[in-house]
Coordinates of C-alpha atoms in Angstrom, one line a residue:
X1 CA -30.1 32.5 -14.2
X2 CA -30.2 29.1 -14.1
X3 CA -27.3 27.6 -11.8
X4 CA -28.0 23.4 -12.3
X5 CA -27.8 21.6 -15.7
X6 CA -30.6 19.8 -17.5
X7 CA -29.3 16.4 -18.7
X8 CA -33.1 15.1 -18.6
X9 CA -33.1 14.8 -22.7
X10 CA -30.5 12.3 -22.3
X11 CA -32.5 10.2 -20.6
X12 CA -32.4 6.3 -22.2
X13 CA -35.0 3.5 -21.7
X14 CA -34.5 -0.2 -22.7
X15 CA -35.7 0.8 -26.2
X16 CA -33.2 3.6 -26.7
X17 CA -30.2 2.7 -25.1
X18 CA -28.3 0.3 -27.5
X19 CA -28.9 3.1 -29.9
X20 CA -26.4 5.6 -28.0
X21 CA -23.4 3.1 -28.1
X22 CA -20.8 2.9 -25.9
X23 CA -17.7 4.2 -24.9
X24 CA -15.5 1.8 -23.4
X25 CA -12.2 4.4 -21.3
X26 CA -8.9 2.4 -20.4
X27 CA -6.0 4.5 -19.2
X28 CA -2.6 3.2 -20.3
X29 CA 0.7 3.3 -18.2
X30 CA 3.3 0.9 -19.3
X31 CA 0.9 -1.6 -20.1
X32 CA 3.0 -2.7 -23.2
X33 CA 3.2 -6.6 -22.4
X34 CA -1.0 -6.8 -21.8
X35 CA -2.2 -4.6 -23.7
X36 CA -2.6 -6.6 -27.4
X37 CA -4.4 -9.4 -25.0
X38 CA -7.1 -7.2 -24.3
X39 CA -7.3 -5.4 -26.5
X40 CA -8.3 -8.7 -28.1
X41 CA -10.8 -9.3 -25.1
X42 CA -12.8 -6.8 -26.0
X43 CA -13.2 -7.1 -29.5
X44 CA -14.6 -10.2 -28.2
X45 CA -16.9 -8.6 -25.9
X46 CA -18.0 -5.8 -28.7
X47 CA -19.0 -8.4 -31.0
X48 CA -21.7 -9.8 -28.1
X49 CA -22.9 -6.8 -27.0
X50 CA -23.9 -6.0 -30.5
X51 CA -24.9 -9.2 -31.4
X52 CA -27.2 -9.1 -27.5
X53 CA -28.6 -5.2 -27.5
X54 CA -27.7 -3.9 -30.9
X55 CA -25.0 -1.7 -29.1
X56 CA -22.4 -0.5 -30.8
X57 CA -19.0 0.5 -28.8
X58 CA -15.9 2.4 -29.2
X59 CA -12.5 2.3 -27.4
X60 CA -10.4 4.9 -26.1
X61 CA -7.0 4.2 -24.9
X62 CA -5.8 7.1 -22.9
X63 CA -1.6 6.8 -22.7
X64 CA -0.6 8.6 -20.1
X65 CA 2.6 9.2 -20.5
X66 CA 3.7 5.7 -20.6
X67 CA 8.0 5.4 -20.7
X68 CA 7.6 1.5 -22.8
X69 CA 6.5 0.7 -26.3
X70 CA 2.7 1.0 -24.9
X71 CA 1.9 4.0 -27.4
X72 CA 3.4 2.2 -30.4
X73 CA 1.3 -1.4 -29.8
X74 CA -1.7 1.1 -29.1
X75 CA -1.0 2.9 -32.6
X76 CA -1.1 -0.3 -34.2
X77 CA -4.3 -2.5 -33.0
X78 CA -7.1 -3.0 -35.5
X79 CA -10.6 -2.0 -34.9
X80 CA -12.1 -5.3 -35.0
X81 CA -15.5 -5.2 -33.7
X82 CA -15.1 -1.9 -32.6
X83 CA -13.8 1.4 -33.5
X84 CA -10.2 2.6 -31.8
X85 CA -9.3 5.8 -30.5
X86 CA -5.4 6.6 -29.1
X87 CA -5.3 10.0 -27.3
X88 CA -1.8 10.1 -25.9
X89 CA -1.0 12.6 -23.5
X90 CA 2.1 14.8 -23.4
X91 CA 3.6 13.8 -20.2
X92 CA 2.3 11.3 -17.4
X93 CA -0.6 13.2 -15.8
X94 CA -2.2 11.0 -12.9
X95 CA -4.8 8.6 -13.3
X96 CA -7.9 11.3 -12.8
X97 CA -6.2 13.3 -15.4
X98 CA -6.4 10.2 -18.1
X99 CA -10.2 9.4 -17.2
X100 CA -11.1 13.0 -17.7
X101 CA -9.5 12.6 -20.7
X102 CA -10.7 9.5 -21.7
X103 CA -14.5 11.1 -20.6
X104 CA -13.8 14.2 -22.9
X105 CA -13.1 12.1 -26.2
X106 CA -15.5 9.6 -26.0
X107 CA -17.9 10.0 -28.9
X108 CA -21.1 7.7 -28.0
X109 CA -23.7 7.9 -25.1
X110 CA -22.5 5.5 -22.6
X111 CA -19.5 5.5 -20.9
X112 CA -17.3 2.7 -19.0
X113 CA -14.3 3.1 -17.5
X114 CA -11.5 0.0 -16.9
X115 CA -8.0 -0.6 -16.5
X116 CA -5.6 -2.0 -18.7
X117 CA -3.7 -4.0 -16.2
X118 CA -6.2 -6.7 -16.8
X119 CA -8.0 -6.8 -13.3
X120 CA -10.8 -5.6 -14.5
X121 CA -12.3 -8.5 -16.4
X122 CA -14.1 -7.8 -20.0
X123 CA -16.7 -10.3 -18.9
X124 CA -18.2 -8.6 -16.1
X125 CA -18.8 -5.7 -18.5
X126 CA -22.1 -7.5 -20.1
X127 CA -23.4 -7.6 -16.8
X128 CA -22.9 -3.7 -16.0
X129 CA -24.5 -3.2 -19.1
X130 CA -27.1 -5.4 -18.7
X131 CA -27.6 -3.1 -16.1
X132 CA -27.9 0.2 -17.9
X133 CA -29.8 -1.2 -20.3
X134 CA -32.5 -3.7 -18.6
X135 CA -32.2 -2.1 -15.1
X136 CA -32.4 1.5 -16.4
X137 CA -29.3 2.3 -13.9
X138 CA -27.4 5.2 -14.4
X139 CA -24.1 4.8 -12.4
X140 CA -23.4 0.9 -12.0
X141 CA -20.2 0.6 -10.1
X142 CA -17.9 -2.4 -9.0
X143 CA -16.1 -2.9 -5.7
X144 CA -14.1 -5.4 -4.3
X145 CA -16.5 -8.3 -2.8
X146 CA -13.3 -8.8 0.3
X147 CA -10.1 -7.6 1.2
X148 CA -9.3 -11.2 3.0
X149 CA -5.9 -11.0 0.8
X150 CA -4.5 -8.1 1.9
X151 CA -2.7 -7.5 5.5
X152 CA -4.4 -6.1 8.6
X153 CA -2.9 -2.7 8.2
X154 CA -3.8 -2.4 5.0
X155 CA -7.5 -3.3 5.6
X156 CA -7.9 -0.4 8.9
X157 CA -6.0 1.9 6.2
X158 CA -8.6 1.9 3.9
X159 CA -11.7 1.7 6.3
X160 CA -10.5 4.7 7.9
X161 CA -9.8 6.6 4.8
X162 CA -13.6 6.2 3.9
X163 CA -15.1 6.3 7.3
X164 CA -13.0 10.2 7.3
X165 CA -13.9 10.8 4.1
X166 CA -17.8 10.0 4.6
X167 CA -18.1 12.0 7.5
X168 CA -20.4 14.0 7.6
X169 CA -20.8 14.2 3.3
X170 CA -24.5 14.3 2.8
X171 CA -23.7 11.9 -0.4
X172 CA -21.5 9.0 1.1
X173 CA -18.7 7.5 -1.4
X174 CA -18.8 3.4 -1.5
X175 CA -16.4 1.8 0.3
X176 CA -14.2 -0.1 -2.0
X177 CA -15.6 0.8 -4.9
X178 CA -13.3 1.3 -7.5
X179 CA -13.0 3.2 -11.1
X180 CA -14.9 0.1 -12.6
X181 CA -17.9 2.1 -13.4
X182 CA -20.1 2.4 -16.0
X183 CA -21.7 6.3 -16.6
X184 CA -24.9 6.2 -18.3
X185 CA -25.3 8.8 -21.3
X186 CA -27.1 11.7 -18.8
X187 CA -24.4 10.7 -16.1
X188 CA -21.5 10.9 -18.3
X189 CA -23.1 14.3 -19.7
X190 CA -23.4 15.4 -15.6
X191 CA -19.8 14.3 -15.1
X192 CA -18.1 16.3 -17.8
X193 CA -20.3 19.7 -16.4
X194 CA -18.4 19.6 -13.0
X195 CA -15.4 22.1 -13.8
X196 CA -12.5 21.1 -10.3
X197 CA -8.7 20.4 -12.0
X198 CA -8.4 19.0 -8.3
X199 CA -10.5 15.6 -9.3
X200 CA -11.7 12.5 -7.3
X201 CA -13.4 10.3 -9.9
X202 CA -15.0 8.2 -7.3
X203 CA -16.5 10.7 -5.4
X204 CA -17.8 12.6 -8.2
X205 CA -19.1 10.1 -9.8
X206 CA -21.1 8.6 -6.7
X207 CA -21.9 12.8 -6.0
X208 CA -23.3 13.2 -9.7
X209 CA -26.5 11.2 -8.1
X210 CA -29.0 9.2 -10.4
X211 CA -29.7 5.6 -10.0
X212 CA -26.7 4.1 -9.1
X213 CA -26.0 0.5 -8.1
X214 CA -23.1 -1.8 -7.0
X215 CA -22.0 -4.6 -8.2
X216 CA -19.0 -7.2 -6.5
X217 CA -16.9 -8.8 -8.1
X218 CA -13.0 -10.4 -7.1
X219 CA -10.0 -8.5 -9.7
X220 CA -7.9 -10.8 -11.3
X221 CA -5.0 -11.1 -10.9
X222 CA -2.4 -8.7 -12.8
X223 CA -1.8 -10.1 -16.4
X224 CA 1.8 -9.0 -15.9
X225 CA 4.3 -6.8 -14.0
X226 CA 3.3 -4.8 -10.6
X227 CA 1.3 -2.4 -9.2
X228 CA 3.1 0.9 -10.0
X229 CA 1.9 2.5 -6.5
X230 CA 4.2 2.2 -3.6
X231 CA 2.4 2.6 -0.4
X232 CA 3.6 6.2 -0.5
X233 CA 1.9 7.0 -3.9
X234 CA -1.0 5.6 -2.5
X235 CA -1.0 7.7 1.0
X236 CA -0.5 11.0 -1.3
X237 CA -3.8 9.5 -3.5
X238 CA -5.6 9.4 -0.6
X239 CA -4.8 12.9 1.0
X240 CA -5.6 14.1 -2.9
X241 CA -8.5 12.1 -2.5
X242 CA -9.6 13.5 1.3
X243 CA -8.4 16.8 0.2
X244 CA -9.8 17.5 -3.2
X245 CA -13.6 16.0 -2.3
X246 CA -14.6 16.5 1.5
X247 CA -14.0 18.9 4.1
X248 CA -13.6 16.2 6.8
X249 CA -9.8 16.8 7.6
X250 CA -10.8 20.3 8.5
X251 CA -13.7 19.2 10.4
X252 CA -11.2 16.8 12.0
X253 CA -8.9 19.6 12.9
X254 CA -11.2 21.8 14.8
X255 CA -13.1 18.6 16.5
X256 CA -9.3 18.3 17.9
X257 CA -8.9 21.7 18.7
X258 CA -11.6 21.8 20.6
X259 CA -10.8 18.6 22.6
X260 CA -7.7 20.3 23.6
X261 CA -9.1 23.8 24.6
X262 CA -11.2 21.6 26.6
X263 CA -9.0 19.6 28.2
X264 CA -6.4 22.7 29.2
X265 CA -9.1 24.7 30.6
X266 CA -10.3 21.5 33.0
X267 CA -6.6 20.8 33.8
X268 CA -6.3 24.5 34.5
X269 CA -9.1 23.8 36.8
X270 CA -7.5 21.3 38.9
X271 CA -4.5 23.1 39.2
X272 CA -6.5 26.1 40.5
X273 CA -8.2 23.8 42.8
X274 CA -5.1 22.7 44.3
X275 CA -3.6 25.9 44.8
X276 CA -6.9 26.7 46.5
X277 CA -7.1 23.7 48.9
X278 CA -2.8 23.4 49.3
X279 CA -2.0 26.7 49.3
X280 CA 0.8 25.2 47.0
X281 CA 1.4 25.8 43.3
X282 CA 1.7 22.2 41.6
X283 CA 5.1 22.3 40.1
X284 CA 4.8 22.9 36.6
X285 CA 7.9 22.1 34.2
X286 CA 7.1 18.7 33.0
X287 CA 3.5 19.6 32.3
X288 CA 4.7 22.5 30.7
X289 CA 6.9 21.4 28.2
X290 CA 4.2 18.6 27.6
X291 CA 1.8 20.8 26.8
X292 CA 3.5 23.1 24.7
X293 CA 5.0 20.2 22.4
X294 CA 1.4 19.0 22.7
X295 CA 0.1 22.4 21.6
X296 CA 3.3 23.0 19.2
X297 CA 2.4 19.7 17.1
X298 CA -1.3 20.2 16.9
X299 CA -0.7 23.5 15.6
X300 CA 1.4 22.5 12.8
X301 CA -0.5 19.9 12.0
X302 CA -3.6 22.3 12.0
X303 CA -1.7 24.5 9.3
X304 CA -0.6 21.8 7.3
X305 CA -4.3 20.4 6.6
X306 CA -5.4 24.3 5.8
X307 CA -2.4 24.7 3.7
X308 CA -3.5 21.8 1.5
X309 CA -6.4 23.1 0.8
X310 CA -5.3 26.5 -0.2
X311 CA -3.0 24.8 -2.7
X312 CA -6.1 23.4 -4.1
X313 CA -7.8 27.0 -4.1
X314 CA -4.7 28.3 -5.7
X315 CA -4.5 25.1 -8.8
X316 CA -8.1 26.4 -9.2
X317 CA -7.7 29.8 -9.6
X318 CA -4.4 29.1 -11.9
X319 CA -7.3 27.5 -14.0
X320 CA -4.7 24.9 -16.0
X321 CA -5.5 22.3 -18.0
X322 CA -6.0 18.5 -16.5
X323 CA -4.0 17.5 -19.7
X324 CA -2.7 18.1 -22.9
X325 CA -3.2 15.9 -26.1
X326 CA 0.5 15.2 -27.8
X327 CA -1.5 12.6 -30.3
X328 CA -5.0 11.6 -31.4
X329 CA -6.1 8.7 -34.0
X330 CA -9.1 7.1 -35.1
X331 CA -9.4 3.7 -36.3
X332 CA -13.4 2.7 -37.3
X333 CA -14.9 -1.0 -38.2
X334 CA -16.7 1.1 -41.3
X335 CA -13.1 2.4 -42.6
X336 CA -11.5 -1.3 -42.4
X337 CA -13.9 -3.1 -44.0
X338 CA -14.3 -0.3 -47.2
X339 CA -9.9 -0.5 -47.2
X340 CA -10.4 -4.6 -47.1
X341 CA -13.2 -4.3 -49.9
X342 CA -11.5 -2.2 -51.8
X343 CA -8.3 -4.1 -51.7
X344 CA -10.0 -6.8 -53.1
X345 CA -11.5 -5.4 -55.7
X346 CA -8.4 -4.5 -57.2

């Protein structure tokens, strides 16, 4: 029984990647005010990568549940350059949920994956292809090139959430790479094989393997509105994160537990000690009460971190769906220009 997957006959060189096209994934969420501007930006950016490598490219806007007129400007963009796809989902999922979505429905080899907020500039995308294509690089991946804009706490937040999450993993995440990725066609293949509901995009995709490398680059800034994560979104995505991909918080756990086994059996030591020495017990209330609260708190803590993950063993063995599909349409280049021709001929 064979217990790995073979993706070697998706293998592309410089002569047979333009051939398997590309996918190009942007998850939606109330990104009604942008979304015609890039939409338009990448039309632009089809047209050269065809006219460069011969590559021809698809896009699939993912709507995940979005509550403004998103889905309705989505339904109604032309495929200009490149061929459309709109798979709205039936509620608001999560942004893993929308990427795996985005991954299952994309019908060519190659695979990117980009935001619509707009921080993710089209132009850097002829670079990660160049990439793929030249570089024969499976996983090329962005991250931010500083985080000299955002505050101090900000900063230790995130270098401690991938210092945890790293240690120990025998295949380390990037730090501050972001969902700005493109997936060659064997990678993409790879990535649609691992079967978790509980996903971490980044650290599957950097766990997948292959040649991977990173590029830097500094996000625009939004084209409009706000961030929709408040930092307590953001804390959850990161325990999801922690949770759903390492074991580190449980590492962390007995590391602590062990400190403090340690350290009561040395201060019951001294306290022995002194009896011995004295001939006096050391008076114990304050101590006590310290060291039960101590005690008390780890412990909780403790079964909090093993209670996450058996909610994640028990969304597993539910086995739901990431997502459903309310709505799917397809828009191609070849169905325009026979409706435009046709048109005129009449």
């Amino acid at each position: 029984m064979m217990l790995g997957t073979d993706v070697s006959d998706l293998s592309t060189t410089a002569a047979t990647a333009a051939a398997q096209g590309l996918s190009i994934v942007v998850p939606l969420y109330n990104e009604a005010a942008g979304l015609a501007f890039l939409h338009q930006r990448l039309g632009g950016l089809a047209k050269t990568l065809r006219q460069r490598y011969g590559l021809g490219c698809e896009v699939v806007y993912v709507d995940d549940g979005s509550a403004d007129a998103t889905l309705d400007i989505a339904r109604g963009l032309n495929a200009d350059g490149l061929d459309v796809q709109v798979v709205s989902l039936s509620r608001n999922f999560g942004k893993e949920a929308a990427l795996m979505a985005g991954l299952d429905h994309a019908r060519l080899g190659a695979v990117l994956f980009m935001d619509g907020d707009g921080q993710h500039p089209p132009a850097l995308v002829e670079q990660l292809v160049n990439h793929w294509i030249e570089g024969g690089f499976d996983v090329v991946y962005t991250a931010k090139a500083h985080r000299d804009n955002e505050s101090l706490p900000r900063r230790i937040a995130v270098h401690g959430f991938y210092a945890l999450i790293n240690w120990g993993a025998r295949q380390k995440i990037p730090a501050d790479a972001g969902d700005f990725r493109l997936l060659s066609p064997r990678a993409a293949a790879a990535l649609r094989q691992l079967p978790e509901r509980n996903r971490f995009f980044k650290g599957l995709a950097s766990w997948i393997g292959f040649r991977q490398i990173r590029v830097d680059y500094e996000p625009a800034a939004r084209a409009h509105g706000v961030t929709s994560f408040s930092p307590g979104q953001l804390v959850g995505l990161s325990i999801e994160g922690l949770t759903s991909f390492s074991v580190a918080p449980l590492r962390f756990a007995s590391l602590l537990g062990v400190l403090l086994a340690t350290g009561a059996f040395l201060f019951g030591l001294s306290i022995l000690w002194e009896t011995w020495l004295s001939g006096k017990s050391v008076p114990g209330y304050p101590s006590l009460v310290v060291g039960l609260m101590t005690i008390g708190g780890v412990q909780l803590i403790m079964i909090g971190i093993v209670g996450e993950y058996i909610g994640k063993i028990l969304s597993e063995l539910k086995a739901r769906p990431i997502y459903f599909v309310a709505e799917h349409s397809v828009k191609r280049v070849e169905q325009e220009t026979s409706i435009g021709e046709r048109t005129a001929a009449e």
